[in-house]
mmCIF file of C-alpha atoms in Angstrom:
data_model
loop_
_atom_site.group_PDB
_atom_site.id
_atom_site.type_symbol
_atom_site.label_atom_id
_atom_site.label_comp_id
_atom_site.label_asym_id
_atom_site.label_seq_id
_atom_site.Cartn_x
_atom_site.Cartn_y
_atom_site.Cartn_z
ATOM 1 C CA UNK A 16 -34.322 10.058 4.008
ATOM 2 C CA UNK A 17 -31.505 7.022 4.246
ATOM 3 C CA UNK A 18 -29.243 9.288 6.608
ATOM 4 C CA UNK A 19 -32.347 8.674 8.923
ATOM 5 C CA UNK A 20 -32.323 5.338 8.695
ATOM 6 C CA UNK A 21 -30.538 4.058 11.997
ATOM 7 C CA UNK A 22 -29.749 0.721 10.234
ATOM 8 C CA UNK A 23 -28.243 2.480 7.082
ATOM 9 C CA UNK A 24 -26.676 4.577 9.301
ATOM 10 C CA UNK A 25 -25.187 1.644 11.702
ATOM 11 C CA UNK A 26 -23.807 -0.192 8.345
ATOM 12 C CA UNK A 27 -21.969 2.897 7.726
ATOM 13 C CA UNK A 28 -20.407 3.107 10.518
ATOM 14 C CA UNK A 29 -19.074 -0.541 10.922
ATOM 15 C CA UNK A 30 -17.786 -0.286 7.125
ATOM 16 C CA UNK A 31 -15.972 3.168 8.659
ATOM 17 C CA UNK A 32 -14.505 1.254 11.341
ATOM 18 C CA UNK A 33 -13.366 -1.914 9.458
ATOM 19 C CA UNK A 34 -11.887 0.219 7.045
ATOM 20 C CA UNK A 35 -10.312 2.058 9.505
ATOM 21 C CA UNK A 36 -9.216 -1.216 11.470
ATOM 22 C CA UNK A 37 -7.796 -2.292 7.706
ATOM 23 C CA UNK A 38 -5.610 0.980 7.286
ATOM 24 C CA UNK A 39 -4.290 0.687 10.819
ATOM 25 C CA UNK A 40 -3.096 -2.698 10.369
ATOM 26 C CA UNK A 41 -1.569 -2.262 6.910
ATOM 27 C CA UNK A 42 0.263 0.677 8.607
ATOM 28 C CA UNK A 43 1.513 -1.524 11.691
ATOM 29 C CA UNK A 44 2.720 -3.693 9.571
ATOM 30 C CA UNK A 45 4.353 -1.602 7.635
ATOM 31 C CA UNK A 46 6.049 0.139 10.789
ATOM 32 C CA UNK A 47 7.470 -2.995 12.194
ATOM 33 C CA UNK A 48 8.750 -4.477 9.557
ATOM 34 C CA UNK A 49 10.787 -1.374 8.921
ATOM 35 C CA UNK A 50 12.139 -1.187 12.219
ATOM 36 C CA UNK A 51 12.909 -5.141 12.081
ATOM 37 C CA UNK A 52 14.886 -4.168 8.645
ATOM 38 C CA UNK A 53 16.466 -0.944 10.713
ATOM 39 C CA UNK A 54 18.988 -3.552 12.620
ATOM 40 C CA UNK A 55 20.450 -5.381 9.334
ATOM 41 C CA UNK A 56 22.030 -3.346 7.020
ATOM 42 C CA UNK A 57 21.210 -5.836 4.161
ATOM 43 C CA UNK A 58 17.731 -5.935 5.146
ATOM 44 C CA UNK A 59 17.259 -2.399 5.568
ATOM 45 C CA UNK A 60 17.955 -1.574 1.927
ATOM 46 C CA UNK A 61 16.027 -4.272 0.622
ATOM 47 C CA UNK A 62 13.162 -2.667 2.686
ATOM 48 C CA UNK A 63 14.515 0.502 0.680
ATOM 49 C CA UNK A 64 13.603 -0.955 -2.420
ATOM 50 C CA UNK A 65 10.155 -2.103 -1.104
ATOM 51 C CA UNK A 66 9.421 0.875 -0.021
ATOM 52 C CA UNK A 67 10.086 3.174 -2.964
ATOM 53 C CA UNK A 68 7.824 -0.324 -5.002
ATOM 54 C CA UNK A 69 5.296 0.536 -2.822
ATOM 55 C CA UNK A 70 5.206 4.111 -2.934
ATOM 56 C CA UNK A 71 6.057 3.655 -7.217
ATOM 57 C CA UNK A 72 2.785 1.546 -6.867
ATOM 58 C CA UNK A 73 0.647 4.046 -5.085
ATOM 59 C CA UNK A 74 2.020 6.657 -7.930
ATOM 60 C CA UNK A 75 0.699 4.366 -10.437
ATOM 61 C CA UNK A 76 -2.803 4.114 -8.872
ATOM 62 C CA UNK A 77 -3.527 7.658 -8.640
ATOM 63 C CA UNK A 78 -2.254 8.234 -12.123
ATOM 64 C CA UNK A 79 -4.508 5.669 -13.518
ATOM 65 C CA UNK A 80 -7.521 7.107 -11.471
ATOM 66 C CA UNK A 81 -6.795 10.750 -12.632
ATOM 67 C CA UNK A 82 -6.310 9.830 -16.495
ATOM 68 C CA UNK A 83 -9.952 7.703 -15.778
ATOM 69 C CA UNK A 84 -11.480 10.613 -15.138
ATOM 70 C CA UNK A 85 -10.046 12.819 -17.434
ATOM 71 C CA UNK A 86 -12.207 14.208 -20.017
ATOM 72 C CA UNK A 87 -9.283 14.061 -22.533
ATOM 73 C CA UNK A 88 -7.911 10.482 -21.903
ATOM 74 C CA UNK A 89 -7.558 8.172 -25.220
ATOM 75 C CA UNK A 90 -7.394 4.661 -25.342
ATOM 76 C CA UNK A 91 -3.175 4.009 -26.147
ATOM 77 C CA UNK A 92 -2.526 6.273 -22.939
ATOM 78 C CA UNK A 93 -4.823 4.395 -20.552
ATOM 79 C CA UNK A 94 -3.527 1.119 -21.565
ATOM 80 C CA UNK A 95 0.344 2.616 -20.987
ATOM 81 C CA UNK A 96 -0.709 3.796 -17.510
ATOM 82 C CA UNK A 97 -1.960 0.222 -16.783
ATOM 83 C CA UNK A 98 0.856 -1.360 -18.112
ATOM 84 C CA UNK A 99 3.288 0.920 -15.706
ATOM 85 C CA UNK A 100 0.623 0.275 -12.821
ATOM 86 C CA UNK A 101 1.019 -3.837 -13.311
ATOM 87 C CA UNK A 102 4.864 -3.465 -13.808
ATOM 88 C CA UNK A 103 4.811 -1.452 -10.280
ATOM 89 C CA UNK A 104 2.709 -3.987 -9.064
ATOM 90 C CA UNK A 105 4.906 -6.782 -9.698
ATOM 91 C CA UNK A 106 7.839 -5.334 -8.546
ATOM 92 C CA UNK A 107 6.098 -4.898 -5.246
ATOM 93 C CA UNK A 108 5.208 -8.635 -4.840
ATOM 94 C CA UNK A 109 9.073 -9.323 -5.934
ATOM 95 C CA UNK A 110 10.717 -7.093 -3.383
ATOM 96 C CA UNK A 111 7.879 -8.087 -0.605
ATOM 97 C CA UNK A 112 8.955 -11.475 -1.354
ATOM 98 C CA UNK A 113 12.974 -10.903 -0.925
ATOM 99 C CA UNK A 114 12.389 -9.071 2.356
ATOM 100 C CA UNK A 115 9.703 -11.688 3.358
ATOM 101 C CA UNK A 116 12.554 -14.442 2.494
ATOM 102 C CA UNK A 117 15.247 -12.712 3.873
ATOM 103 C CA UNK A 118 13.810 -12.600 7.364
ATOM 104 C CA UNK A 119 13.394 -16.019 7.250
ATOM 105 C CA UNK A 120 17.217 -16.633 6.189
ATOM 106 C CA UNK A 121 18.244 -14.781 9.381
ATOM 107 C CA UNK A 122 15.184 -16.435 11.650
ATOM 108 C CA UNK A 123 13.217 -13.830 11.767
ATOM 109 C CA UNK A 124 9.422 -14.026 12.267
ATOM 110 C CA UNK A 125 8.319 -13.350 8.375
ATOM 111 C CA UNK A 126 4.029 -13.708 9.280
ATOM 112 C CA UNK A 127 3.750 -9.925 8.232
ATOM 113 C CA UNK A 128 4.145 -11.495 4.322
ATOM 114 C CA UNK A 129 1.384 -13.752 5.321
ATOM 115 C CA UNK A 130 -1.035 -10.989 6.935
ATOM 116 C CA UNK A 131 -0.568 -8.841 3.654
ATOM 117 C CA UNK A 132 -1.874 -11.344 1.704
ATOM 118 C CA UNK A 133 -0.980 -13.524 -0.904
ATOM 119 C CA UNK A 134 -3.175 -12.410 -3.785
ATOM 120 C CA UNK A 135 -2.156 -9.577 -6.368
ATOM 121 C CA UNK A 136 -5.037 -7.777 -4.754
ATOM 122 C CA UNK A 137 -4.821 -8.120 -1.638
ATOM 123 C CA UNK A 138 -1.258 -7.055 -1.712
ATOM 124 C CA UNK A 139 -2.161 -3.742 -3.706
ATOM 125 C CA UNK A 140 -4.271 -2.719 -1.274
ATOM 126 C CA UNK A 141 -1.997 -3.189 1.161
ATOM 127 C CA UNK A 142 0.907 -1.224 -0.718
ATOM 128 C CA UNK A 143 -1.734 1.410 -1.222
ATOM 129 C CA UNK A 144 -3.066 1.973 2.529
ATOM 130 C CA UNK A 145 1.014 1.933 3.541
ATOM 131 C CA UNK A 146 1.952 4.686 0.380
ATOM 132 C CA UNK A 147 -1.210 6.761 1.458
ATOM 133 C CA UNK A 148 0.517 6.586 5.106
ATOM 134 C CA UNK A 149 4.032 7.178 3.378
ATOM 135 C CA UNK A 150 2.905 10.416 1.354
ATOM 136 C CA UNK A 151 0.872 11.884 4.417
ATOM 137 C CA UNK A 152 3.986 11.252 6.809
ATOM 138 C CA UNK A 153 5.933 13.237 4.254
ATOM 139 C CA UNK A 154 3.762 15.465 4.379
ATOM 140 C CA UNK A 155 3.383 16.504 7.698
ATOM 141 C CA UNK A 156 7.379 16.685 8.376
ATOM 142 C CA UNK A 157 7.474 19.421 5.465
ATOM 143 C CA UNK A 158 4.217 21.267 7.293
ATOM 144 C CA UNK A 159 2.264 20.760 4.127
ATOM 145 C CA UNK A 160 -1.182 19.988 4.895
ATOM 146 C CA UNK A 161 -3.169 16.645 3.489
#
């Protein structure tokens, strides 16, 4: 009955397209910075280290989603898992802040910090959208599919 609803249906599909307009951008930013970072070596590992935060973060997520949902999960082991996830999380924000900083030092344009978002949530679901991209991209160049 609600799939016939062309309203219901219209919300849908704007939420599908913002969302997909929100994973697009995450990944563009994502992309450029990295090939900003690509022409200064000291740059380029510091986006090393964000990267592997960000990918460490997304690790963290999924882990505390499948333990969630696990039928055997106990309170001690869910709180561990959230501590790791927050740790991850912080280390994100600190290495996305170097990098961010870092641009600057050298005079480069640094608004991709500001389009990520300031706020610890904003920026994890920015780190998540870009480690979703990451894994998928590793994916593909081993054939494996998603």
């Amino acid at each position: 009955m609600s799939f016939n609803n062309p309203f219901l249906r219209e919300s849908w599909q704007r939420k599908k397209e913002e969302e997909t307009f929100k994973q697009e951008r995450a990944v563009n930013i994502y992309l450029d910075t990295k090939l900003e970072a690509e022409k200064y070596p000291n740059l380029n590992e510091i986006f090393e280290r964000m990267e592997h935060s960000v990918i460490r973060y997304g690790k963290s997520i999924n882990m505390l989603a499948i333990v969630a949902r696990s039928e055997n999960k106990d309170k001690r082991m869910l709180e561990e898992i959230d501590r790791n996830r927050r740790l991850a999380h912080n280390a994100l924000i600190d290495e996305l802040n170097l990098l961010s900083r870092q641009f600057r030092n050298i005079g480069i344009d640094n608004e991709w910090r500001k389009e990520i978002g300031l706020d610890s949530k904003t920026v994890g679901g920015w780190a998540y959208k870009v480690a979703e991209f990451i894994s998928s991209d590793i994916l593909n160049e081993n054939n494996y599919e998603n």
